[in-house]
mmCIF file of C-alpha atoms in Angstrom:
data_model
loop_
_atom_site.group_PDB
_atom_site.id
_atom_site.type_symbol
_atom_site.label_atom_id
_atom_site.label_comp_id
_atom_site.label_asym_id
_atom_site.label_seq_id
_atom_site.Cartn_x
_atom_site.Cartn_y
_atom_site.Cartn_z
ATOM 1 C CA MET A 1 0.000 0.000 0.000
ATOM 2 C CA ARG A 2 1.460 3.411 -1.000
ATOM 3 C CA PRO A 3 1.830 5.981 1.834
ATOM 4 C CA SER A 4 -0.524 8.915 1.826
ATOM 5 C CA ARG A 5 0.492 12.449 0.866
ATOM 6 C CA GLN A 6 0.235 13.653 4.474
ATOM 7 C CA PHE A 7 2.521 10.856 5.666
ATOM 8 C CA ARG A 8 5.093 11.706 2.964
ATOM 9 C CA SER A 9 5.024 15.412 3.866
ATOM 10 C CA GLN A 10 5.429 14.607 7.578
ATOM 11 C CA ARG A 11 8.314 12.264 6.795
ATOM 12 C CA LYS A 12 9.959 14.942 4.647
ATOM 13 C CA ARG A 13 9.658 17.555 7.415
ATOM 14 C CA ALA A 14 11.124 15.069 9.909
ATOM 15 C CA ASP A 15 14.086 14.442 7.578
ATOM 16 C CA GLN A 16 14.616 18.193 7.163
ATOM 17 C CA ARG A 17 14.559 18.702 10.922
ATOM 18 C CA THR A 18 17.044 15.853 11.376
ATOM 19 C CA ASP A 19 19.381 17.485 8.816
ATOM 20 C CA ILE A 20 19.075 20.801 10.670
ATOM 21 C CA VAL A 21 19.960 19.094 13.970
ATOM 22 C CA TRP A 22 23.018 17.463 12.433
ATOM 23 C CA GLN A 23 24.084 20.775 10.899
ATOM 24 C CA ILE A 24 23.716 22.501 14.284
ATOM 25 C CA TRP A 25 25.729 19.741 15.910
ATOM 26 C CA THR A 26 28.459 20.135 13.290
ATOM 27 C CA ASP A 27 28.523 23.937 13.630
ATOM 28 C CA SER A 28 28.621 23.657 17.422
ATOM 29 C CA TYR A 29 31.505 21.198 17.249
ATOM 30 C CA VAL A 30 33.445 23.499 14.934
ATOM 31 C CA ALA A 31 32.669 26.486 17.168
ATOM 32 C CA ILE A 32 33.776 24.611 20.268
ATOM 33 C CA ARG A 33 37.003 23.558 18.546
ATOM 34 C CA SER A 34 37.551 27.145 17.412
ATOM 35 C CA LYS A 35 36.871 28.361 20.941
ATOM 36 C CA ALA A 36 39.410 25.900 22.330
ATOM 37 C CA ALA A 37 42.019 27.076 19.837
ATOM 38 C CA GLY A 38 41.216 30.702 20.635
ATOM 39 C CA GLY A 39 41.484 29.973 24.358
ATOM 40 C CA ARG A 40 44.880 28.422 23.923
ATOM 41 C CA LEU A 41 45.989 31.400 21.835
ATOM 42 C CA SER A 42 44.636 33.803 24.454
ATOM 43 C CA GLU A 43 46.448 31.958 27.218
ATOM 44 C CA ALA A 44 49.671 32.067 25.204
ATOM 45 C CA LEU A 45 49.261 35.784 24.634
ATOM 46 C CA ARG A 46 48.532 36.376 28.319
ATOM 47 C CA SER A 47 51.631 34.438 29.347
ATOM 48 C CA TYR A 48 53.690 36.330 26.844
ATOM 49 C CA SER A 49 52.290 39.635 28.109
ATOM 50 C CA HIS A 50 53.009 38.721 31.716
ATOM 51 C CA ALA A 51 56.521 37.703 30.784
ATOM 52 C CA ALA A 52 57.064 40.942 28.910
ATOM 53 C CA GLU A 53 55.810 43.042 31.828
ATOM 54 C CA ALA A 54 57.893 41.100 34.314
ATOM 55 C CA ALA A 55 61.032 41.772 32.290
ATOM 56 C CA SER A 56 63.109 44.811 33.068
ATOM 57 C CA PRO A 57 62.604 47.854 30.937
ATOM 58 C CA ALA A 58 66.339 48.440 30.813
ATOM 59 C CA SER A 59 66.965 45.065 29.294
ATOM 60 C CA ARG A 60 64.658 45.806 26.384
ATOM 61 C CA PRO A 61 65.731 47.964 23.457
ATOM 62 C CA PRO A 62 64.073 51.341 22.961
ATOM 63 C CA ALA A 63 62.197 50.146 19.944
ATOM 64 C CA ALA A 64 60.686 47.292 21.952
ATOM 65 C CA ARG A 65 59.577 49.588 24.745
ATOM 66 C CA ALA A 66 57.757 51.725 22.250
ATOM 67 C CA ARG A 67 55.794 48.841 20.585
ATOM 68 C CA PRO A 68 52.022 49.399 20.940
ATOM 69 C CA GLY A 69 49.210 46.934 20.005
ATOM 70 C CA LEU A 70 49.907 43.923 22.211
ATOM 71 C CA SER A 71 47.291 44.954 24.757
ATOM 72 C CA GLU A 72 44.900 45.738 21.959
ATOM 73 C CA LEU A 73 45.491 42.311 20.505
ATOM 74 C CA THR A 74 44.828 40.808 23.908
ATOM 75 C CA THR A 75 41.597 42.806 24.171
ATOM 76 C CA VAL A 76 40.496 41.650 20.747
ATOM 77 C CA LEU A 77 41.274 38.063 21.623
ATOM 78 C CA ALA A 78 39.286 38.419 24.855
ATOM 79 C CA GLU A 79 36.312 39.794 22.908
ATOM 80 C CA LEU A 80 36.618 36.959 20.441
ATOM 81 C CA THR A 81 36.692 34.516 23.332
ATOM 82 C CA HIS A 82 33.558 36.126 24.781
ATOM 83 C CA GLN A 83 31.827 35.947 21.393
ATOM 84 C CA LEU A 84 32.823 32.308 21.076
ATOM 85 C CA GLU A 85 31.341 31.603 24.496
ATOM 86 C CA GLN A 86 28.123 33.358 23.452
ATOM 87 C CA ALA A 87 28.112 31.396 20.220
ATOM 88 C CA GLN A 88 28.611 28.198 22.209
ATOM 89 C CA SER A 89 25.656 29.100 24.452
ATOM 90 C CA GLY A 90 23.503 29.860 21.403
ATOM 91 C CA ALA A 91 24.651 26.617 19.755
ATOM 92 C CA LEU A 92 23.727 24.658 22.869
ATOM 93 C CA ALA A 93 20.316 26.347 22.906
ATOM 94 C CA GLN A 94 19.885 25.499 19.208
ATOM 95 C CA ILE A 95 20.975 21.940 19.928
ATOM 96 C CA ASP A 96 18.321 21.673 22.647
ATOM 97 C CA ALA A 97 15.685 23.129 20.323
ATOM 98 C CA ALA A 98 16.830 20.788 17.543
ATOM 99 C CA GLU A 99 16.610 17.837 19.915
ATOM 100 C CA GLN A 100 13.067 18.874 20.805
ATOM 101 C CA GLU A 101 12.196 19.217 17.126
ATOM 102 C CA ALA A 102 13.804 15.836 16.470
ATOM 103 C CA SER A 103 11.685 14.353 19.272
ATOM 104 C CA GLU A 104 8.591 15.942 17.733
ATOM 105 C CA ALA A 105 9.643 14.623 14.345
ATOM 106 C CA ARG A 106 10.044 11.133 15.813
ATOM 107 C CA ASN A 107 6.591 11.445 17.381
ATOM 108 C CA LEU A 108 5.168 12.563 14.038
ATOM 109 C CA ALA A 109 6.919 9.667 12.326
ATOM 110 C CA GLU A 110 5.495 7.227 14.878
ATOM 111 C CA THR A 111 2.043 8.773 14.380
ATOM 112 C CA ALA A 112 2.452 8.454 10.620
ATOM 113 C CA GLU A 113 3.502 4.830 11.016
ATOM 114 C CA GLN A 114 0.428 4.201 13.172
ATOM 115 C CA GLN A 115 -1.731 5.873 10.527
ATOM 116 C CA ALA A 116 -0.070 3.704 7.889
ATOM 117 C CA ALA A 117 -0.808 0.614 10.016
ATOM 118 C CA GLN A 118 -4.422 1.761 10.391
ATOM 119 C CA ALA A 119 -4.599 2.317 6.637
ATOM 120 C CA GLU A 120 -3.238 -1.194 6.091
ATOM 121 C CA ARG A 121 -5.881 -2.609 8.448
ATOM 122 C CA ALA A 122 -8.540 -0.586 6.617
ATOM 123 C CA ARG A 123 -7.264 -1.970 3.313
ATOM 124 C CA ARG A 124 -7.470 -5.521 4.662
ATOM 125 C CA GLN A 125 -10.976 -4.857 5.921
ATOM 126 C CA ALA A 126 -11.895 -3.462 2.499
ATOM 127 C CA VAL A 127 -10.473 -6.588 0.833
ATOM 128 C CA ALA A 128 -12.483 -8.771 3.240
ATOM 129 C CA ALA A 129 -15.617 -6.719 2.543
ATOM 130 C CA GLU A 130 -14.967 -7.060 -1.169
ATOM 131 C CA ARG A 131 -14.692 -10.825 -0.783
ATOM 132 C CA VAL A 132 -17.946 -10.908 1.184
ATOM 133 C CA ALA A 133 -19.641 -8.798 -1.512
ATOM 134 C CA HIS A 134 -18.294 -11.143 -4.186
ATOM 135 C CA ASN A 135 -19.630 -14.157 -2.302
ATOM 136 C CA ARG A 136 -23.002 -12.457 -1.935
ATOM 137 C CA GLN A 137 -23.000 -11.700 -5.637
ATOM 138 C CA LEU A 138 -22.304 -15.362 -6.406
ATOM 139 C CA GLU A 139 -25.137 -16.366 -4.053
ATOM 140 C CA ALA A 140 -27.495 -13.897 -5.778
ATOM 141 C CA GLU A 141 -26.520 -15.290 -9.185
ATOM 142 C CA ARG A 142 -27.179 -18.825 -7.933
ATOM 143 C CA ARG A 143 -30.598 -17.796 -6.633
ATOM 144 C CA LEU A 144 -31.279 -16.085 -9.951
ATOM 145 C CA ASP A 145 -30.422 -19.316 -11.788
ATOM 146 C CA ASP A 146 -32.754 -21.238 -9.465
ATOM 147 C CA THR A 147 -35.510 -18.708 -10.124
ATOM 148 C CA ARG A 148 -34.913 -18.980 -13.863
ATOM 149 C CA THR A 149 -35.151 -22.780 -13.605
ATOM 150 C CA ASP A 150 -38.420 -22.506 -11.657
ATOM 151 C CA THR A 151 -39.735 -20.060 -14.246
ATOM 152 C CA GLU A 152 -38.911 -22.458 -17.067
ATOM 153 C CA ARG A 153 -40.637 -25.263 -15.179
ATOM 154 C CA ILE A 154 -43.736 -23.106 -14.652
ATOM 155 C CA ARG A 155 -43.651 -22.170 -18.305
ATOM 156 C CA THR A 156 -43.498 -25.850 -19.312
ATOM 157 C CA VAL A 157 -46.449 -26.662 -17.046
ATOM 158 C CA ALA A 158 -48.377 -23.697 -18.474
ATOM 159 C CA TRP A 159 -47.760 -24.888 -22.036
ATOM 160 C CA GLN A 160 -48.911 -28.378 -21.055
ATOM 161 C CA GLN A 161 -52.085 -26.918 -19.626
ATOM 162 C CA VAL A 162 -52.519 -24.848 -22.784
ATOM 163 C CA ALA A 163 -52.166 -28.048 -24.836
ATOM 164 C CA GLU A 164 -54.776 -29.739 -22.655
ATOM 165 C CA HIS A 165 -57.040 -26.753 -23.096
ATOM 166 C CA GLU A 166 -56.469 -26.881 -26.854
ATOM 167 C CA ALA A 167 -57.544 -30.515 -26.789
ATOM 168 C CA ALA A 168 -60.657 -29.579 -24.820
ATOM 169 C CA ARG A 169 -61.306 -26.776 -27.254
ATOM 170 C CA GLY A 170 -61.012 -29.255 -30.117
ATOM 171 C CA GLY A 171 -63.723 -31.353 -28.502
ATOM 172 C CA ALA A 172 -65.873 -28.270 -28.073
ATOM 173 C CA GLU A 173 -65.318 -27.343 -31.712
ATOM 174 C CA ALA A 174 -66.382 -30.845 -32.749
ATOM 175 C CA ALA A 175 -69.558 -30.439 -30.710
ATOM 176 C CA LEU A 176 -70.040 -27.036 -32.308
ATOM 177 C CA ASP A 177 -69.707 -28.566 -35.783
ATOM 178 C CA ALA A 178 -72.352 -31.125 -34.861
ATOM 179 C CA ALA A 179 -74.625 -28.340 -33.656
ATOM 180 C CA ARG A 180 -74.020 -26.430 -36.881
ATOM 181 C CA SER A 181 -74.912 -29.477 -38.990
ATOM 182 C CA ALA A 182 -78.098 -29.962 -36.942
ATOM 183 C CA GLN A 183 -79.104 -26.289 -36.904
ATOM 184 C CA ALA A 184 -78.290 -24.883 -40.328
ATOM 185 C CA ASP A 185 -81.140 -22.400 -40.116
ATOM 186 C CA LEU A 186 -79.345 -20.498 -37.300
ATOM 187 C CA THR A 187 -76.119 -19.882 -39.233
ATOM 188 C CA ASP A 188 -76.809 -16.198 -39.722
ATOM 189 C CA GLN A 189 -77.567 -15.678 -36.041
ATOM 190 C CA ARG A 190 -74.383 -17.521 -35.044
ATOM 191 C CA ASP A 191 -72.301 -15.364 -37.417
ATOM 192 C CA SER A 192 -73.821 -12.192 -36.010
ATOM 193 C CA ALA A 193 -73.123 -13.460 -32.482
ATOM 194 C CA LEU A 194 -69.479 -14.139 -33.430
ATOM 195 C CA ARG A 195 -69.184 -10.637 -34.872
ATOM 196 C CA THR A 196 -70.504 -9.158 -31.637
ATOM 197 C CA ALA A 197 -68.280 -11.314 -29.383
ATOM 198 C CA ASP A 198 -65.793 -8.480 -28.893
ATOM 199 C CA GLU A 199 -68.615 -6.161 -27.906
ATOM 200 C CA LEU A 200 -69.855 -8.772 -25.420
ATOM 201 C CA ARG A 201 -66.359 -8.965 -23.894
ATOM 202 C CA ALA A 202 -65.983 -5.186 -23.799
ATOM 203 C CA SER A 203 -69.341 -4.213 -22.324
ATOM 204 C CA GLN A 204 -71.097 -5.843 -19.367
ATOM 205 C CA LEU A 205 -74.161 -3.726 -20.105
ATOM 206 C CA ILE A 206 -74.667 -5.395 -23.479
ATOM 207 C CA GLN A 207 -74.463 -8.790 -21.796
ATOM 208 C CA ALA A 208 -77.082 -7.680 -19.274
ATOM 209 C CA LYS A 209 -79.341 -6.564 -22.134
ATOM 210 C CA GLN A 210 -78.871 -9.918 -23.836
ATOM 211 C CA LEU A 211 -79.729 -11.665 -20.576
ATOM 212 C CA GLU A 212 -82.900 -9.555 -20.347
ATOM 213 C CA ALA A 213 -83.715 -10.535 -23.913
ATOM 214 C CA LEU A 214 -83.147 -14.156 -22.911
ATOM 215 C CA ARG A 215 -85.579 -13.726 -20.010
ATOM 216 C CA ARG A 216 -88.182 -12.265 -22.347
ATOM 217 C CA ALA A 217 -87.614 -15.125 -24.774
ATOM 218 C CA LEU A 218 -88.085 -17.611 -21.944
ATOM 219 C CA ALA A 219 -91.295 -15.812 -20.925
ATOM 220 C CA GLU A 220 -92.543 -15.994 -24.490
ATOM 221 C CA ALA A 221 -91.573 -19.670 -24.695
ATOM 222 C CA ARG A 222 -93.702 -20.646 -21.687
ATOM 223 C CA ALA A 223 -96.729 -21.095 -23.995
ATOM 224 C CA ALA A 224 -94.679 -23.243 -26.374
ATOM 225 C CA TYR A 225 -93.275 -25.620 -23.743
ATOM 226 C CA ASP A 226 -96.516 -27.711 -23.648
ATOM 227 C CA ALA A 227 -96.177 -29.108 -27.188
ATOM 228 C CA ARG A 228 -92.885 -30.967 -27.263
ATOM 229 C CA ALA A 229 -91.786 -32.753 -24.105
ATOM 230 C CA ASP A 230 -89.032 -34.599 -25.906
ATOM 231 C CA ARG A 231 -87.520 -31.341 -27.167
ATOM 232 C CA LEU A 232 -87.751 -30.054 -23.628
ATOM 233 C CA THR A 233 -85.786 -33.101 -22.452
ATOM 234 C CA LEU A 234 -83.187 -32.338 -25.097
ATOM 235 C CA ALA A 235 -83.166 -28.738 -23.899
ATOM 236 C CA GLU A 236 -82.612 -29.904 -20.311
ATOM 237 C CA GLN A 237 -79.740 -32.094 -21.470
ATOM 238 C CA ALA A 238 -78.281 -29.151 -23.370
ATOM 239 C CA LEU A 239 -78.601 -26.989 -20.258
ATOM 240 C CA ALA A 240 -76.906 -29.681 -18.173
ATOM 241 C CA GLU A 241 -74.097 -29.893 -20.715
ATOM 242 C CA ALA A 242 -73.864 -26.115 -20.712
ATOM 243 C CA ALA A 243 -73.659 -26.127 -16.899
ATOM 244 C CA ALA A 244 -70.942 -28.796 -17.095
ATOM 245 C CA ASP A 245 -69.086 -26.715 -19.680
ATOM 246 C CA LYS A 246 -69.429 -23.675 -17.459
ATOM 247 C CA ALA A 247 -68.117 -25.612 -14.459
ATOM 248 C CA ALA A 248 -65.170 -26.819 -16.535
ATOM 249 C CA LEU A 249 -64.559 -23.290 -17.735
ATOM 250 C CA ARG A 250 -64.729 -22.023 -14.148
ATOM 251 C CA GLU A 251 -62.160 -24.616 -13.121
ATOM 252 C CA GLN A 252 -59.955 -23.590 -16.030
ATOM 253 C CA VAL A 253 -60.362 -19.930 -15.113
ATOM 254 C CA SER A 254 -59.527 -20.709 -11.465
ATOM 255 C CA ALA A 255 -56.462 -22.653 -12.574
ATOM 256 C CA ALA A 256 -55.490 -19.787 -14.850
ATOM 257 C CA LEU A 257 -55.904 -17.319 -11.976
ATOM 258 C CA ALA A 258 -53.787 -19.540 -9.720
ATOM 259 C CA ARG A 259 -51.116 -19.724 -12.405
ATOM 260 C CA ALA A 260 -51.298 -15.980 -12.844
ATOM 261 C CA GLU A 261 -50.856 -15.409 -9.091
ATOM 262 C CA THR A 262 -47.942 -17.862 -9.049
ATOM 263 C CA ALA A 263 -46.407 -16.081 -12.021
ATOM 264 C CA GLU A 264 -46.849 -12.717 -10.282
ATOM 265 C CA THR A 265 -45.165 -14.037 -7.130
ATOM 266 C CA GLU A 266 -42.275 -15.443 -9.144
ATOM 267 C CA ARG A 267 -41.988 -12.189 -11.041
ATOM 268 C CA ASP A 268 -41.691 -10.208 -7.784
ATOM 269 C CA ARG A 269 -39.009 -12.587 -6.587
ATOM 270 C CA ALA A 270 -37.021 -12.782 -9.819
ATOM 271 C CA ARG A 271 -37.608 -9.149 -10.945
ATOM 272 C CA ALA A 272 -36.817 -8.673 -14.599
ATOM 273 C CA GLN A 273 -36.316 -12.398 -15.407
ATOM 274 C CA ALA A 274 -39.745 -13.342 -14.060
ATOM 275 C CA GLU A 275 -41.503 -10.609 -16.065
ATOM 276 C CA GLN A 276 -41.274 -12.793 -19.151
ATOM 277 C CA ALA A 277 -42.946 -15.655 -17.298
ATOM 278 C CA ALA A 278 -45.660 -13.278 -16.083
ATOM 279 C CA ALA A 279 -46.187 -12.095 -19.672
ATOM 280 C CA GLU A 280 -46.541 -15.695 -20.812
ATOM 281 C CA ALA A 281 -48.994 -16.366 -17.989
ATOM 282 C CA ARG A 282 -50.980 -13.306 -19.042
ATOM 283 C CA GLY A 283 -50.929 -14.653 -22.600
ATOM 284 C CA ASP A 284 -52.297 -17.954 -21.323
ATOM 285 C CA ILE A 285 -54.999 -16.086 -19.422
ATOM 286 C CA HIS A 286 -55.845 -14.118 -22.564
ATOM 287 C CA ASN A 287 -56.132 -17.364 -24.551
ATOM 288 C CA LEU A 288 -58.277 -18.914 -21.839
ATOM 289 C CA ARG A 289 -60.452 -15.817 -21.792
ATOM 290 C CA ALA A 290 -60.837 -15.939 -25.579
ATOM 291 C CA ASP A 291 -61.727 -19.633 -25.412
ATOM 292 C CA ALA A 292 -64.177 -18.948 -22.611
ATOM 293 C CA ASP A 293 -65.775 -16.204 -24.685
ATOM 294 C CA ARG A 294 -66.098 -18.578 -27.609
ATOM 295 C CA HIS A 295 -67.654 -21.202 -25.371
ATOM 296 C CA LEU A 296 -69.984 -18.530 -24.017
ATOM 297 C CA THR A 297 -70.945 -17.582 -27.552
ATOM 298 C CA VAL A 298 -71.594 -21.220 -28.408
ATOM 299 C CA ILE A 299 -73.725 -21.642 -25.299
ATOM 300 C CA THR A 300 -75.654 -18.446 -26.086
ATOM 301 C CA THR A 301 -76.220 -19.598 -29.658
ATOM 302 C CA SER A 302 -77.351 -23.001 -28.417
ATOM 303 C CA HIS A 303 -79.816 -21.354 -26.037
ATOM 304 C CA GLN A 304 -81.164 -19.160 -28.803
ATOM 305 C CA ALA A 305 -81.535 -22.160 -31.128
ATOM 306 C CA GLU A 306 -83.305 -24.203 -28.496
ATOM 307 C CA LEU A 307 -85.602 -21.306 -27.690
ATOM 308 C CA ALA A 308 -86.432 -20.827 -31.379
ATOM 309 C CA ALA A 309 -87.184 -24.534 -31.726
ATOM 310 C CA LEU A 310 -89.189 -24.602 -28.501
ATOM 311 C CA ARG A 311 -91.041 -21.490 -29.639
ATOM 312 C CA ALA A 312 -92.271 -23.439 -32.706
ATOM 313 C CA SER A 313 -92.935 -26.888 -31.244
ATOM 314 C CA ALA A 314 -93.026 -27.049 -27.382
ATOM 315 C CA GLN A 315 -96.661 -26.822 -26.238
ATOM 316 C CA ASP A 316 -97.358 -29.939 -24.109
ATOM 317 C CA ALA A 317 -95.234 -29.622 -20.927
ATOM 318 C CA ARG A 318 -96.035 -26.583 -18.815
ATOM 319 C CA VAL A 319 -95.027 -28.179 -15.583
ATOM 320 C CA ARG A 320 -91.663 -29.017 -17.082
ATOM 321 C CA ALA A 321 -91.530 -25.528 -18.530
ATOM 322 C CA GLU A 322 -91.528 -24.083 -15.016
ATOM 323 C CA ARG A 323 -88.746 -26.447 -14.053
ATOM 324 C CA ALA A 324 -86.825 -25.536 -17.228
ATOM 325 C CA GLU A 325 -87.335 -21.864 -16.422
ATOM 326 C CA ALA A 326 -85.810 -22.409 -12.967
ATOM 327 C CA GLN A 327 -82.881 -24.232 -14.584
ATOM 328 C CA ALA A 328 -82.533 -21.410 -17.090
ATOM 329 C CA ASP A 329 -82.441 -18.903 -14.205
ATOM 330 C CA ALA A 330 -79.733 -20.996 -12.545
ATOM 331 C CA ALA A 331 -77.835 -21.119 -15.827
ATOM 332 C CA GLU A 332 -78.271 -17.374 -16.138
ATOM 333 C CA LEU A 333 -76.886 -16.890 -12.621
ATOM 334 C CA GLN A 334 -73.917 -19.062 -13.509
ATOM 335 C CA ARG A 335 -73.528 -17.042 -16.681
ATOM 336 C CA GLN A 336 -73.450 -13.825 -14.640
ATOM 337 C CA ILE A 337 -70.855 -15.332 -12.290
ATOM 338 C CA PHE A 338 -68.792 -16.439 -15.275
ATOM 339 C CA ALA A 339 -69.136 -12.981 -16.868
ATOM 340 C CA ARG A 340 -67.949 -11.420 -13.585
ATOM 341 C CA GLN A 341 -64.964 -13.770 -13.571
ATOM 342 C CA LEU A 342 -64.240 -12.792 -17.163
ATOM 343 C CA HIS A 343 -64.425 -9.152 -16.152
ATOM 344 C CA ASP A 344 -61.935 -9.829 -13.330
ATOM 345 C CA LEU A 345 -59.682 -11.592 -15.819
ATOM 346 C CA ARG A 346 -59.866 -8.547 -18.102
ATOM 347 C CA ALA A 347 -58.883 -6.283 -15.237
ATOM 348 C CA GLU A 348 -56.039 -8.587 -14.086
ATOM 349 C CA PRO A 349 -53.506 -7.668 -16.873
ATOM 350 C CA ASP A 350 -54.089 -3.971 -16.169
ATOM 351 C CA ILE A 351 -53.373 -4.521 -12.459
ATOM 352 C CA SER A 352 -50.301 -6.598 -13.286
ATOM 353 C CA SER A 353 -49.089 -3.940 -15.717
ATOM 354 C CA ALA A 354 -49.615 -1.230 -13.088
ATOM 355 C CA ALA A 355 -47.725 -3.297 -10.501
ATOM 356 C CA ALA A 356 -44.884 -3.887 -12.957
ATOM 357 C CA GLY A 357 -44.744 -0.156 -13.716
ATOM 358 C CA GLY A 358 -44.607 0.684 -9.985
ATOM 359 C CA GLN A 359 -41.728 -1.747 -9.453
ATOM 360 C CA ALA A 360 -39.823 -0.288 -12.401
#
């Protein structure tokens, strides 16, 4: 780990202070040596002066007695000695100050080393945290793979159910072909009902109006129920089959809703990866809804055909007509329940889309 800029600046200042201390020590040593030499010279001059004064003036030549400057030289040497002593005192004071600065520099260096050790520990902690984050990332990727596997499994199951529903729809289409071959006179009405299927899915009010029209048709058919008891029996069988078809459709719708809820839960858990599965589930729900609408159209057409036939030929079974009316009311109630479920299915993609938008 590279040292920080503050640590380098502190280390540089400590080195500079150490150089200053060594320079002061060197200067002090030179000054002390110079002072010692000056002291020896001063002592020599003093001894020479004392010897010259102790000598007799008669023994000296006249020129020697008249020599000035020796005392001045002694005075100058004394001043130099005093200056050297002052310089020595100042050097000692500088040495003490330098030692204090060196101590401070050592303290700063120790502090910097401690900071470097703390930085090293922080780096190790960061490396450990990075390893932990990497492990968590690997765990998240593993969970994401598990979620993707579950999504694929759910998708496979959904396609299997779609295939089963396609098979059931094939059977219903075969029954519809048989009804078409038996009731060729109602082809125009069936085509008009198919053209208005989208309007039936889009508007609950239109369905209510059609149900009211069905009630009126049943009221008008009460007089015709007495003629043909066998056709009434066929009508009851058709109603029973219609109820069975409605029950099967309700089970399929419930299964589709369960799959949709499961897909929504998986989408919340897997975020973006599960959105595709949710879209596929919504597609399955849309297909189921379309099939249910087609079955509803077939049932409605069958009811209209039976009512038209009963209107022409059923006049002998009034007691059974009342019973058939009650069964028709029950079928109508089931139809309303199924229409409400279809309405909930229509609203479900909007809710899922809104939830997906909120999460994004």
